[in-house]
Amino acid sequence: MKRYLLLSLISALLLTVVEPSSAEVLFRDKKMYGAIPSMSININFGFIDGADATQFTDYLDYWANVQGGFDNFDEISTSPYMQVGYEYRIAPLFFLTAKLNFSYFETKSTGEYVKVIPPGNNVALDINRELKIYLFNLDLGLKHYFSKPKPQTVCPYIALGFSPVLVMARLNTDSYIDLTGEPFDNPEETISKNSLVGGAHAELGLNYFITNRFSAGIEARVQMCQSNFEIHDANFDLKYTGFGLAFFVSHHF
């Protein structure tokens, strides 16, 4: 799925969300509103595009160039993600939301460079790198429906909030002696880094209430966060801001 396709689908959702909001009082004493229960759990499956590690991968290519070689990385492709969430109604059209979100990104490279081993025992190496990034987001936010949820009705909504994000980044490097193809021990080029960072998120979606207990729909999501990765005594930004598209099912209780 290409980035322009995700943006087109998100634009289609934006054009759909034109239903006027209900005129009823938004906040009142807590109770059941209509036929839809006040709480729900949901599961989302989708894809996300837009993560970028160009600053980091360009540096690794430059570093290899300085040592007589190269390090060519692929772009981070469209990646899968999933969410498990909980919602609680605080008003006819407003819900508090909490979602645990997992996404995975990767990029690979092939390259070569001459490793300097004092005193003068240089060795030409072929290398294969793989950068893997695991994100665990806790999305906390507020959802607003543009029409009152009720059975057999399509209800557009918008949501936004903040996200503590656990980032687990892994750079794995396999090195081989150029002339013989034998594995070469190169531990300083394999690095793991875990970090906790802050982020934000926003969603736009359509929810079809099949019954008062079950619903399903489609959701476009924007996530905004980044972390850094250190190698060769320098820090580089890894950016996870991107656009996602997911299908979901919900159980209301």
mmCIF file of C-alpha atoms in Angstrom, residues 6-236:
data_model
loop_
_atom_site.group_PDB
_atom_site.id
_atom_site.type_symbol
_atom_site.label_atom_id
_atom_site.label_comp_id
_atom_site.label_asym_id
_atom_site.label_seq_id
_atom_site.Cartn_x
_atom_site.Cartn_y
_atom_site.Cartn_z
ATOM 1 C CA LEU A 6 -3.503 5.978 2.348
ATOM 2 C CA LEU A 7 -3.856 9.750 1.964
ATOM 3 C CA SER A 8 -6.640 9.271 -0.609
ATOM 4 C CA LEU A 9 -8.579 6.989 1.728
ATOM 5 C CA ILE A 10 -8.156 9.432 4.610
ATOM 6 C CA SER A 11 -9.431 12.244 2.360
ATOM 7 C CA ALA A 12 -12.485 10.150 1.502
ATOM 8 C CA LEU A 13 -13.230 9.731 5.196
ATOM 9 C CA LEU A 14 -12.896 13.490 5.709
ATOM 10 C CA LEU A 15 -15.451 14.132 2.972
ATOM 11 C CA THR A 16 -17.814 11.624 4.602
ATOM 12 C CA VAL A 17 -17.770 13.299 8.022
ATOM 13 C CA VAL A 18 -20.271 16.028 7.194
ATOM 14 C CA GLU A 19 -23.256 14.977 9.287
ATOM 15 C CA PRO A 20 -24.190 17.741 11.723
ATOM 16 C CA SER A 21 -23.799 17.102 15.417
ATOM 17 C CA SER A 22 -26.848 16.367 17.526
ATOM 18 C CA ALA A 23 -28.449 19.366 19.200
ATOM 19 C CA GLU A 24 -29.061 17.595 22.523
ATOM 20 C CA VAL A 25 -27.239 18.574 25.708
ATOM 21 C CA LEU A 26 -23.718 17.115 25.560
ATOM 22 C CA PHE A 27 -22.985 16.635 29.257
ATOM 23 C CA ARG A 28 -25.442 15.419 31.892
ATOM 24 C CA ASP A 29 -25.612 12.924 34.739
ATOM 25 C CA LYS A 30 -23.994 9.576 33.928
ATOM 26 C CA LYS A 31 -26.487 7.048 32.595
ATOM 27 C CA MET A 32 -27.208 4.850 29.589
ATOM 28 C CA TYR A 33 -27.889 6.910 26.485
ATOM 29 C CA GLY A 34 -30.205 5.231 24.013
ATOM 30 C CA ALA A 35 -29.796 1.633 22.985
ATOM 31 C CA ILE A 36 -25.974 1.547 22.883
ATOM 32 C CA PRO A 37 -24.206 0.610 26.177
ATOM 33 C CA SER A 38 -21.741 3.015 27.741
ATOM 34 C CA MET A 39 -18.608 0.841 27.434
ATOM 35 C CA SER A 40 -16.959 -1.113 24.656
ATOM 36 C CA ILE A 41 -13.825 -3.013 23.735
ATOM 37 C CA ASN A 42 -12.438 -3.063 20.213
ATOM 38 C CA ILE A 43 -9.752 -4.661 18.069
ATOM 39 C CA ASN A 44 -8.143 -2.873 15.110
ATOM 40 C CA PHE A 45 -6.021 -4.386 12.333
ATOM 41 C CA GLY A 46 -4.373 -2.185 9.755
ATOM 42 C CA PHE A 47 -1.323 -0.753 8.044
ATOM 43 C CA ILE A 48 0.774 2.344 8.681
ATOM 44 C CA ASP A 49 3.022 4.276 6.335
ATOM 45 C CA GLY A 50 5.390 7.208 6.805
ATOM 46 C CA ALA A 51 8.043 6.049 9.290
ATOM 47 C CA ASP A 52 11.451 7.479 8.372
ATOM 48 C CA ALA A 53 15.029 6.644 9.395
ATOM 49 C CA THR A 54 16.718 8.517 6.525
ATOM 50 C CA GLN A 55 18.958 10.630 8.755
ATOM 51 C CA PHE A 56 20.335 7.469 10.359
ATOM 52 C CA THR A 57 20.694 5.355 7.213
ATOM 53 C CA ASP A 58 22.276 8.216 5.235
ATOM 54 C CA TYR A 59 24.892 8.526 7.962
ATOM 55 C CA LEU A 60 25.715 4.800 7.800
ATOM 56 C CA ASP A 61 26.162 5.081 4.029
ATOM 57 C CA TYR A 62 28.409 8.148 4.484
ATOM 58 C CA TRP A 63 30.407 6.339 7.179
ATOM 59 C CA ALA A 64 31.001 3.391 4.822
ATOM 60 C CA ASN A 65 31.939 5.775 1.967
ATOM 61 C CA VAL A 66 34.659 7.357 4.105
ATOM 62 C CA GLN A 67 36.122 3.871 4.554
ATOM 63 C CA GLY A 68 36.107 2.994 0.870
ATOM 64 C CA GLY A 69 32.712 1.337 0.639
ATOM 65 C CA PHE A 70 28.943 1.882 0.681
ATOM 66 C CA ASP A 71 25.847 0.913 2.691
ATOM 67 C CA ASN A 72 22.627 1.017 0.658
ATOM 68 C CA PHE A 73 19.392 0.862 2.690
ATOM 69 C CA ASP A 74 15.845 0.257 1.503
ATOM 70 C CA GLU A 75 13.075 2.651 2.534
ATOM 71 C CA ILE A 76 10.881 1.605 5.435
ATOM 72 C CA SER A 77 7.866 0.071 3.749
ATOM 73 C CA THR A 78 4.190 0.117 4.724
ATOM 74 C CA SER A 79 3.998 -1.836 7.968
ATOM 75 C CA PRO A 80 1.290 -3.703 9.896
ATOM 76 C CA TYR A 81 -0.133 -2.524 13.211
ATOM 77 C CA MET A 82 -2.873 -3.596 15.589
ATOM 78 C CA GLN A 83 -4.752 -2.116 18.534
ATOM 79 C CA VAL A 84 -6.784 -3.390 21.456
ATOM 80 C CA GLY A 85 -8.879 -0.654 23.002
ATOM 81 C CA TYR A 86 -11.440 0.332 25.620
ATOM 82 C CA GLU A 87 -13.979 3.163 25.466
ATOM 83 C CA TYR A 88 -16.226 4.725 28.114
ATOM 84 C CA ARG A 89 -19.059 7.133 27.387
ATOM 85 C CA ILE A 90 -19.031 10.370 29.381
ATOM 86 C CA ALA A 91 -21.732 12.183 27.364
ATOM 87 C CA PRO A 92 -24.127 11.332 24.491
ATOM 88 C CA LEU A 93 -21.478 12.004 21.844
ATOM 89 C CA PHE A 94 -18.208 11.793 23.811
ATOM 90 C CA PHE A 95 -16.089 8.808 24.876
ATOM 91 C CA LEU A 96 -12.849 8.474 26.798
ATOM 92 C CA THR A 97 -10.541 6.048 24.982
ATOM 93 C CA ALA A 98 -7.514 3.929 25.890
ATOM 94 C CA LYS A 99 -5.780 1.746 23.308
ATOM 95 C CA LEU A 100 -2.689 -0.436 23.369
ATOM 96 C CA ASN A 101 -1.114 -0.189 19.949
ATOM 97 C CA PHE A 102 1.661 -2.335 18.451
ATOM 98 C CA SER A 103 3.462 -1.596 15.192
ATOM 99 C CA TYR A 104 6.605 -2.918 13.558
ATOM 100 C CA PHE A 105 9.015 -1.307 11.083
ATOM 101 C CA GLU A 106 12.112 -2.582 9.346
ATOM 102 C CA THR A 107 14.661 -1.702 6.687
ATOM 103 C CA LYS A 108 17.638 -3.656 5.328
ATOM 104 C CA SER A 109 20.902 -2.855 3.570
ATOM 105 C CA THR A 110 23.838 -4.430 1.807
ATOM 106 C CA GLY A 111 27.274 -2.865 1.748
ATOM 107 C CA GLU A 112 30.987 -3.118 2.176
ATOM 108 C CA TYR A 113 33.852 -1.181 3.774
ATOM 109 C CA VAL A 114 37.463 -1.589 4.881
ATOM 110 C CA LYS A 115 37.768 -2.057 8.627
ATOM 111 C CA VAL A 116 40.900 -0.562 10.124
ATOM 112 C CA ILE A 117 42.519 -2.902 12.666
ATOM 113 C CA PRO A 118 45.681 -1.456 14.260
ATOM 114 C CA PRO A 119 48.501 -1.810 13.559
ATOM 115 C CA GLY A 120 47.753 -1.815 9.821
ATOM 116 C CA ASN A 121 45.870 -5.144 9.688
ATOM 117 C CA ASN A 122 42.977 -3.808 7.605
ATOM 118 C CA VAL A 123 40.310 -6.180 6.330
ATOM 119 C CA ALA A 124 37.732 -5.698 3.570
ATOM 120 C CA LEU A 125 34.252 -6.658 4.767
ATOM 121 C CA ASP A 126 30.900 -7.336 3.156
ATOM 122 C CA ILE A 127 28.023 -6.384 5.473
ATOM 123 C CA ASN A 128 24.303 -6.986 5.681
ATOM 124 C CA ARG A 129 22.378 -4.732 8.073
ATOM 125 C CA GLU A 130 18.821 -4.977 9.360
ATOM 126 C CA LEU A 131 17.146 -2.225 11.376
ATOM 127 C CA LYS A 132 14.077 -3.435 13.276
ATOM 128 C CA ILE A 133 11.823 -1.123 15.296
ATOM 129 C CA TYR A 134 9.048 -2.285 17.623
ATOM 130 C CA LEU A 135 6.593 0.335 18.933
ATOM 131 C CA PHE A 136 4.212 -0.144 21.855
ATOM 132 C CA ASN A 137 1.869 2.857 22.192
ATOM 133 C CA LEU A 138 -0.617 3.527 24.963
ATOM 134 C CA ASP A 139 -3.053 5.872 23.218
ATOM 135 C CA LEU A 140 -5.152 7.918 25.663
ATOM 136 C CA GLY A 141 -7.700 10.314 24.261
ATOM 137 C CA LEU A 142 -11.192 11.647 23.677
ATOM 138 C CA LYS A 143 -13.568 10.536 20.891
ATOM 139 C CA HIS A 144 -16.440 12.643 19.527
ATOM 140 C CA TYR A 145 -19.258 11.201 17.384
ATOM 141 C CA PHE A 146 -20.927 13.541 14.888
ATOM 142 C CA SER A 147 -24.288 11.788 15.338
ATOM 143 C CA LYS A 148 -25.835 9.818 18.186
ATOM 144 C CA PRO A 149 -24.829 6.135 18.076
ATOM 145 C CA LYS A 150 -27.788 3.815 17.520
ATOM 146 C CA PRO A 151 -28.309 0.402 15.919
ATOM 147 C CA GLN A 152 -28.147 0.068 12.122
ATOM 148 C CA THR A 153 -26.589 3.523 11.756
ATOM 149 C CA VAL A 154 -23.248 4.689 10.363
ATOM 150 C CA CYS A 155 -21.712 7.217 12.758
ATOM 151 C CA PRO A 156 -18.643 9.284 11.779
ATOM 152 C CA TYR A 157 -16.265 10.317 14.548
ATOM 153 C CA ILE A 158 -13.030 12.104 15.328
ATOM 154 C CA ALA A 159 -10.607 11.360 18.186
ATOM 155 C CA LEU A 160 -7.311 12.705 19.496
ATOM 156 C CA GLY A 161 -4.987 12.408 22.469
ATOM 157 C CA PHE A 162 -1.449 11.723 23.663
ATOM 158 C CA SER A 163 0.643 8.545 23.624
ATOM 159 C CA PRO A 164 3.459 7.281 25.830
ATOM 160 C CA VAL A 165 5.498 5.099 23.452
ATOM 161 C CA LEU A 166 7.967 2.315 24.240
ATOM 162 C CA VAL A 167 10.478 2.048 21.394
ATOM 163 C CA MET A 168 12.640 -1.044 20.942
ATOM 164 C CA ALA A 169 15.177 -0.434 18.138
ATOM 165 C CA ARG A 170 17.586 -3.141 16.973
ATOM 166 C CA LEU A 171 20.421 -2.772 14.462
ATOM 167 C CA ASN A 172 21.783 -6.204 13.501
ATOM 168 C CA THR A 173 24.924 -6.352 11.339
ATOM 169 C CA ASP A 174 26.306 -9.524 9.760
ATOM 170 C CA SER A 175 29.901 -9.094 8.580
ATOM 171 C CA TYR A 176 31.891 -11.353 6.247
ATOM 172 C CA ILE A 177 35.520 -11.264 5.044
ATOM 173 C CA ASP A 178 35.371 -10.153 1.410
ATOM 174 C CA LEU A 179 37.972 -12.580 0.029
ATOM 175 C CA THR A 180 36.813 -15.754 1.810
ATOM 176 C CA GLY A 181 33.184 -15.133 2.807
ATOM 177 C CA GLU A 182 33.946 -16.232 6.354
ATOM 178 C CA PRO A 183 31.934 -14.588 9.183
ATOM 179 C CA PHE A 184 33.775 -11.766 10.919
ATOM 180 C CA ASP A 185 33.167 -10.779 14.544
ATOM 181 C CA ASN A 186 32.040 -7.143 14.445
ATOM 182 C CA PRO A 187 30.060 -6.555 17.684
ATOM 183 C CA GLU A 188 30.299 -2.739 17.722
ATOM 184 C CA GLU A 189 28.066 -2.619 14.620
ATOM 185 C CA THR A 190 25.190 -4.489 16.318
ATOM 186 C CA ILE A 191 23.287 -2.247 18.734
ATOM 187 C CA SER A 192 20.042 -2.407 20.741
ATOM 188 C CA LYS A 193 18.285 0.604 22.261
ATOM 189 C CA ASN A 194 15.067 0.871 24.288
ATOM 190 C CA SER A 195 13.501 4.235 25.070
ATOM 191 C CA LEU A 196 10.263 5.707 26.400
ATOM 192 C CA VAL A 197 9.109 8.777 24.455
ATOM 193 C CA GLY A 198 6.034 10.972 24.234
ATOM 194 C CA GLY A 199 3.763 11.281 21.235
ATOM 195 C CA ALA A 200 0.316 12.243 20.011
ATOM 196 C CA HIS A 201 -2.372 10.688 17.852
ATOM 197 C CA ALA A 202 -5.563 11.572 15.966
ATOM 198 C CA GLU A 203 -8.210 9.380 14.340
ATOM 199 C CA LEU A 204 -11.044 9.872 11.884
ATOM 200 C CA GLY A 205 -13.446 7.010 11.289
ATOM 201 C CA LEU A 206 -16.821 5.536 10.439
ATOM 202 C CA ASN A 207 -18.506 3.135 12.866
ATOM 203 C CA TYR A 208 -21.492 1.054 11.792
ATOM 204 C CA PHE A 209 -23.570 -0.143 14.765
ATOM 205 C CA ILE A 210 -24.804 -3.550 13.637
ATOM 206 C CA THR A 211 -26.731 -4.081 16.881
ATOM 207 C CA ASN A 212 -26.637 -2.415 20.281
ATOM 208 C CA ARG A 213 -23.838 -4.854 21.215
ATOM 209 C CA PHE A 214 -21.658 -5.066 18.108
ATOM 210 C CA SER A 215 -20.228 -2.606 15.606
ATOM 211 C CA ALA A 216 -17.556 -2.520 12.907
ATOM 212 C CA GLY A 217 -15.903 0.145 10.827
ATOM 213 C CA ILE A 218 -12.887 1.755 9.243
ATOM 214 C CA GLU A 219 -10.473 4.231 10.825
ATOM 215 C CA ALA A 220 -7.723 6.519 9.545
ATOM 216 C CA ARG A 221 -5.046 7.316 12.116
ATOM 217 C CA VAL A 222 -2.150 9.750 12.395
ATOM 218 C CA GLN A 223 0.589 9.091 14.952
ATOM 219 C CA MET A 224 3.341 11.547 15.851
ATOM 220 C CA CYS A 225 6.477 10.525 17.759
ATOM 221 C CA GLN A 226 10.194 9.980 17.350
ATOM 222 C CA SER A 227 13.204 8.624 19.227
ATOM 223 C CA ASN A 228 16.965 8.672 18.727
ATOM 224 C CA PHE A 229 19.549 6.002 18.068
ATOM 225 C CA GLU A 230 23.247 6.240 18.947
ATOM 226 C CA ILE A 231 26.084 4.714 16.962
ATOM 227 C CA HIS A 232 29.743 5.733 16.522
ATOM 228 C CA ASP A 233 29.313 8.290 19.348
ATOM 229 C CA ALA A 234 26.590 10.231 17.501
ATOM 230 C CA ASN A 235 22.768 10.447 17.897
ATOM 231 C CA PHE A 236 20.271 10.255 15.037
#
